[in-house]
Coordinates of C-alpha atoms in Angstrom, one line a residue:
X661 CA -19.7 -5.8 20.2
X662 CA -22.9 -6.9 21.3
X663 CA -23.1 -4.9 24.4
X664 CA -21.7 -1.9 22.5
X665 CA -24.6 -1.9 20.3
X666 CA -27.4 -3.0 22.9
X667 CA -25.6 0.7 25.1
X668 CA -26.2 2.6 21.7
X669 CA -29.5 1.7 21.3
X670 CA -30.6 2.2 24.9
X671 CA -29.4 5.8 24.6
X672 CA -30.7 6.4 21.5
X673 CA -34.1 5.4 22.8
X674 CA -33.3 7.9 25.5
X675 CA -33.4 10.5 23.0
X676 CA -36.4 9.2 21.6
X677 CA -38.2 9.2 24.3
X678 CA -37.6 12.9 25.6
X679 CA -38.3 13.8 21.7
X680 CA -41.8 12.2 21.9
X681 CA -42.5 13.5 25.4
X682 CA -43.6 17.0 23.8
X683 CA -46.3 14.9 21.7
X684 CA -47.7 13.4 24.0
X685 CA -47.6 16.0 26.9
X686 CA -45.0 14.5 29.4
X687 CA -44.4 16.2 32.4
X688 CA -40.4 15.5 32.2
X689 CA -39.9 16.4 35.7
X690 CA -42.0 13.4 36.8
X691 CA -40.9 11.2 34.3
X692 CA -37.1 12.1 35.1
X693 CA -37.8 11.4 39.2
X694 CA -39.3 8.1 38.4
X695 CA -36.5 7.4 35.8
X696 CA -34.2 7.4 39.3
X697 CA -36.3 5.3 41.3
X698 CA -36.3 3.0 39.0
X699 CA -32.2 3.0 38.1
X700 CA -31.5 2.9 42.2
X701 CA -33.8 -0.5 42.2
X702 CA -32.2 -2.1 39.2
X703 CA -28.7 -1.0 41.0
X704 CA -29.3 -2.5 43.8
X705 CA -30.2 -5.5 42.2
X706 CA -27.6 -6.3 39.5
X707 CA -24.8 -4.4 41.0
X708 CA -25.3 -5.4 44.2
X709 CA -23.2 -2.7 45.9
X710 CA -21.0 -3.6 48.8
X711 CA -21.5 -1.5 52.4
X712 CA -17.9 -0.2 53.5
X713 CA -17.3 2.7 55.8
X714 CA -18.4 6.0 54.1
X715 CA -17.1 8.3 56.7
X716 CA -14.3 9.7 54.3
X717 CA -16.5 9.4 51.3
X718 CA -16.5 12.1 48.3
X719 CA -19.7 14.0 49.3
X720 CA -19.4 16.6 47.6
X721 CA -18.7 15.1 44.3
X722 CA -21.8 12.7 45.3
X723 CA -23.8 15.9 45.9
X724 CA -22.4 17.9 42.6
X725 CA -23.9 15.0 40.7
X726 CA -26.9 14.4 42.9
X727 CA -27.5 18.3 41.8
X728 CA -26.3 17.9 38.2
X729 CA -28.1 15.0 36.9
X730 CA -31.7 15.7 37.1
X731 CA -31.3 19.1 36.4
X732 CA -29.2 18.4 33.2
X733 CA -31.8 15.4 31.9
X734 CA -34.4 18.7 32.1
X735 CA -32.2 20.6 29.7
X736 CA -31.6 17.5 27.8
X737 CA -34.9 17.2 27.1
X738 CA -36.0 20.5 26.0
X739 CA -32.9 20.4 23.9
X740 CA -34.1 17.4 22.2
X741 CA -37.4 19.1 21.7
X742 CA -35.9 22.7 20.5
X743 CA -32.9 21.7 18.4
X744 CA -33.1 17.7 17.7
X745 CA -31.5 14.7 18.4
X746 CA -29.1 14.8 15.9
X747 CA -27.5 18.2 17.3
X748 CA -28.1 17.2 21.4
X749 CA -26.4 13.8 20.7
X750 CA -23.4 15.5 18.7
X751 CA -22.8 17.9 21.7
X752 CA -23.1 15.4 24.2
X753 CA -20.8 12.7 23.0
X754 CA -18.7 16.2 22.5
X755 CA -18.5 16.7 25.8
X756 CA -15.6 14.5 26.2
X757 CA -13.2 17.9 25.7
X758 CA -14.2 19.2 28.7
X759 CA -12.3 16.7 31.3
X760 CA -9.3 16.1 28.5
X761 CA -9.2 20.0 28.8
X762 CA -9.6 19.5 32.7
X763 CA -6.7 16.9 32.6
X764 CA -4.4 19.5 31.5
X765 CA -4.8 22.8 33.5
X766 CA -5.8 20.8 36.6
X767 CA -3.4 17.4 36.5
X768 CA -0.9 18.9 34.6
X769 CA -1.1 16.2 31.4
X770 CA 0.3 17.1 28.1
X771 CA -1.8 16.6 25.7
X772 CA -0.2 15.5 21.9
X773 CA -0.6 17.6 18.9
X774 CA -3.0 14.9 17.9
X775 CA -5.2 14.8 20.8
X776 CA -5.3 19.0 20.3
X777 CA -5.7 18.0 16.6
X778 CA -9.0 16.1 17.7
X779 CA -10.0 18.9 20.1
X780 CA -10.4 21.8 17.9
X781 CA -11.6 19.7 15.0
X782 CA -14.4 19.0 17.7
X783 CA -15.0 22.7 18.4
X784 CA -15.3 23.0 14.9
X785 CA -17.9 20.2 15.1
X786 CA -19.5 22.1 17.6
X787 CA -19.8 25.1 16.0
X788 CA -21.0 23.5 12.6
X789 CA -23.7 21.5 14.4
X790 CA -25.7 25.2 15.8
X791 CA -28.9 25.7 13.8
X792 CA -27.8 29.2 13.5
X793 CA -31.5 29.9 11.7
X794 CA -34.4 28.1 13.1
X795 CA -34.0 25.0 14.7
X796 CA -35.0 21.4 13.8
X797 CA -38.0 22.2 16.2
X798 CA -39.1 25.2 14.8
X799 CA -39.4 27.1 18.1
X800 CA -36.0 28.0 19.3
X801 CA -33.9 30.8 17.3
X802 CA -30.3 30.3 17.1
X803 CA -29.4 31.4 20.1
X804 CA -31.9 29.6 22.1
X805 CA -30.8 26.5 20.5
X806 CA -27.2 27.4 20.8
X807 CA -27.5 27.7 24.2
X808 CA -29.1 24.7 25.3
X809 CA -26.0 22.8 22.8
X810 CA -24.0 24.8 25.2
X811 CA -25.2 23.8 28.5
X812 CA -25.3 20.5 27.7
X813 CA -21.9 20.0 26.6
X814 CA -20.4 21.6 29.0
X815 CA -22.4 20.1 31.8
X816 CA -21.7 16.7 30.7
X817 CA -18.1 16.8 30.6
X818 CA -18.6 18.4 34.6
X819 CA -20.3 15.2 35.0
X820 CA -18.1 12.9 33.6
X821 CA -14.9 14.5 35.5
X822 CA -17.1 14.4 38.5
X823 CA -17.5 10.5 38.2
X824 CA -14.0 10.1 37.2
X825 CA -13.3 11.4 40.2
X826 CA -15.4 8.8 42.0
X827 CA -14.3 6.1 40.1
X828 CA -10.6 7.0 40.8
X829 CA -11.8 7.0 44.7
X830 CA -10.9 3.3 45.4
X831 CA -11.8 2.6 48.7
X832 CA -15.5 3.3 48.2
X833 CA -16.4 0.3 45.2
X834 CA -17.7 2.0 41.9
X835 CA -21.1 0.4 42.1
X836 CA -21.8 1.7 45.7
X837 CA -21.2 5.4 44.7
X838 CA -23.0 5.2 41.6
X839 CA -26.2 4.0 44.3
X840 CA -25.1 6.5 46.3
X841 CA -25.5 9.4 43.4
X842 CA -28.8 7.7 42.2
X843 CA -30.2 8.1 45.2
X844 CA -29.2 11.6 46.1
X845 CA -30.7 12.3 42.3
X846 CA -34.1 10.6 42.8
X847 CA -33.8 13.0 46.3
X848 CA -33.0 16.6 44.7
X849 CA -35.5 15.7 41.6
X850 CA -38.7 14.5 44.0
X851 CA -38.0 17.7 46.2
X852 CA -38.5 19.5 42.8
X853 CA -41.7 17.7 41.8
X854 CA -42.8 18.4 45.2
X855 CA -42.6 22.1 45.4
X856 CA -43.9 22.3 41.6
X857 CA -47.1 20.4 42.5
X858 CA -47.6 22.2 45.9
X859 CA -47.7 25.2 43.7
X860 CA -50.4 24.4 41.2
X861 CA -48.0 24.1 38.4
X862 CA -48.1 20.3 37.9
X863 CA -50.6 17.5 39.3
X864 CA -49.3 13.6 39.9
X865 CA -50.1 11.1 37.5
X866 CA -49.6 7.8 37.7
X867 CA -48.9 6.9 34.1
X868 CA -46.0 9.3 34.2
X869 CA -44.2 6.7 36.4
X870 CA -44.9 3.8 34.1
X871 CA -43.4 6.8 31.2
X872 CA -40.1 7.5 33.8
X873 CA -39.9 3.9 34.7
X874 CA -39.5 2.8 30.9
X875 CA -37.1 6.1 30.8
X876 CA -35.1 4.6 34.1
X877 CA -34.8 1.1 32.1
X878 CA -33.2 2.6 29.2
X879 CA -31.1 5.0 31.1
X880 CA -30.0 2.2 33.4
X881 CA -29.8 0.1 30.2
X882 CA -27.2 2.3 28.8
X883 CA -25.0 2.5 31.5
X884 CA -24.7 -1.3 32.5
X885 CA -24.1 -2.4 28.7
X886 CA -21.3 0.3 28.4
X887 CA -19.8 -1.2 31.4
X888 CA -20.2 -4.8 30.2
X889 CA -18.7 -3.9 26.8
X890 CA -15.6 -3.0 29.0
X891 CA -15.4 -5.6 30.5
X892 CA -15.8 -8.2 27.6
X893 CA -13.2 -5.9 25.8
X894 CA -11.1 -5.3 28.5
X895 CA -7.6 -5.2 26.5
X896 CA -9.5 -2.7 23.6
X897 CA -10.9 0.4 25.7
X898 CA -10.6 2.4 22.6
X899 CA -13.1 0.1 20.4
X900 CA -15.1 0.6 23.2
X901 CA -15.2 4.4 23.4
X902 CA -15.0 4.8 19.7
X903 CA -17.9 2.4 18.8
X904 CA -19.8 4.0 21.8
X905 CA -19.5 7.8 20.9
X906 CA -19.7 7.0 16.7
X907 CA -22.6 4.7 16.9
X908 CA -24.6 7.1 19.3
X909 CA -24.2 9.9 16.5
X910 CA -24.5 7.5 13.4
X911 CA -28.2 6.0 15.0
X912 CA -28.9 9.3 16.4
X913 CA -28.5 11.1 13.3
X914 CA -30.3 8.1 11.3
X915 CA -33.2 8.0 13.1
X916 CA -33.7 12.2 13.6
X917 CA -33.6 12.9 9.8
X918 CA -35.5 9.7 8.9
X919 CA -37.9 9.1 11.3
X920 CA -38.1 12.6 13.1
X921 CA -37.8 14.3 9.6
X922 CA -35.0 16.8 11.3
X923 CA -34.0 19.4 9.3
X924 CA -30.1 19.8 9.1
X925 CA -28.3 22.3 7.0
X926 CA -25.2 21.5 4.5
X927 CA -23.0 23.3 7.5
X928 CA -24.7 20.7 9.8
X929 CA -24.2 17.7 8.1
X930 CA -20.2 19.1 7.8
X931 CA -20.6 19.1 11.7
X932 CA -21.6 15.0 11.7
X933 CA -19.1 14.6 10.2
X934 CA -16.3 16.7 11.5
X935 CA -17.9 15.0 15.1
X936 CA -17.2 11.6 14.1
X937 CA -13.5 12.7 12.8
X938 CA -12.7 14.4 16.5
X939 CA -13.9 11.1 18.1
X940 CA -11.7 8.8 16.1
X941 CA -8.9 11.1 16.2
X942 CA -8.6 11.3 20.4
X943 CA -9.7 8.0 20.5
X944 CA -6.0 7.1 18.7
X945 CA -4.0 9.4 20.2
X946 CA -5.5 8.5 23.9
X947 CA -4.3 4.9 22.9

């Protein structure tokens, strides 16, 4: 359980960090290409990828995510900013729907009544989490906020059938793609930075690669802890998931009304709630 908790604080402290970046005038762009660097470095070191033939690799999932990453941690972070970290976190660890919904118009699974059960008590989650006045920010309306929530969860669960996908993909090993992806994400996202400080809009600064280094460590943090936690509980995939998903919302939601002084509503605090039901129900029916 160690590892579970060590993942849930690392992404916690990703949401943290993109919450504090507006106080302290971050340039997320920056911070989000360095954040790369630094995860293909600590890849390459702990994983320690294996070279194989990558003439029939997935390259266009590789490229999908390459794409989908960066530009997703942008909205991430101005969601955090505009609508909290209690609501971003809720629709994130939400986003699990997307490839279980995936699973059954493209791969032709059959989901139980509980699993559907879980589903639209999620939706319901969903809907109950929208700060459908002004948002814990202050600066988004409803809609604004609503559809950052939006992107977000739907982007994530592109993301995670994408590197379902990838993982299912056994002759290239796991660890090699996920360098692979890194890579082509540090690529797309320094290409960005480029063209936005050619144009005047931005200017380099070295402490923002200290700022998207610590991001990178956390980020990579979250990622190798949730794959030790598998592999310690090998036998109990659901503990992990479960613990995973609740524990980012419990800490998330902790931590934005306490520290952050977030603002939710009675309907939002039903959509906490509701979230952590959905979880535990798919979580037992997928097992």
């Amino acid at each position: 359980m160690l590892y579970i908790l060590l993942s849930v604080c690392c992404s916690v402290i990703v949401s943290v960090m993109l919450k504090l970046a507006k106080r302290y005038h971050v340039d997320m762009l920056q911070a989000i290409t360095w954040n790369y660097s630094v995860a293909i470095a600590l890849t390459w070191v702990i994983f320690r990828p294996h070279w194989v033939s990558l003439q029939s690799a997935p390259f266009a999932n590789y490229a999908a995510l390459g794409i989908l990453l960066p530009s997703l941690f942008v909205i991430l972070a101005r969601s955090v900013r505009h609508t909290g970290i209690v609501r971003t976190d809720i629709s994130q660890r939400l986003s699990l729907f997307i490839p279980i919904v995936a699973a059954y118009w493209i791969f032709g699974d059959q989901p139980g009544m509980l699993k559907i059960t879980g589903i639209i008590i999620g939706f319901v989650a969903i809907f109950c989490s929208i700060p459908w006045g002004k948002s814990g920010g202050g600066s988004k309306s409803g809609f604004g906020a609503w559809l950052y929530l939006l992107i977000i969860f739907v982007g994530m669960g592109i993301i995670d059938i994408l590197f379902k996908n990838v993982a299912a993909y056994k002759v290239i090993p796991y660890t090699t793609s996920l360098f692979i992806v890194f890579v082509l994400a540090f690529v797309v996202s320094f290409i960005l930075l480029a063209i936005k400080i050619a144009r005047g809009y931005t200017k380099f600064s070295f402490p923002h690669i200290l700022i998207g280094w610590s991001l990178g460590i956390a980020n990579f943090g979250n990622i190798l802890f949730y794959i030790k936690a598998h592999q310690t509980l090998a036998k109990q995939p659901s503990t992990v998931f479960s613990a995973m998903n609740m524990g980012v919302i419990v800490l998330g939601t902790l931590i934005g009304l306490f520290v952050f002084k977030e603002k939710l509503s009675t309907l939002n605090k039903v959509g906490v709630f509701l979230a952590l039901v959905s979880i535990i129900v798919i979580t037992y029916s997928s097992y």
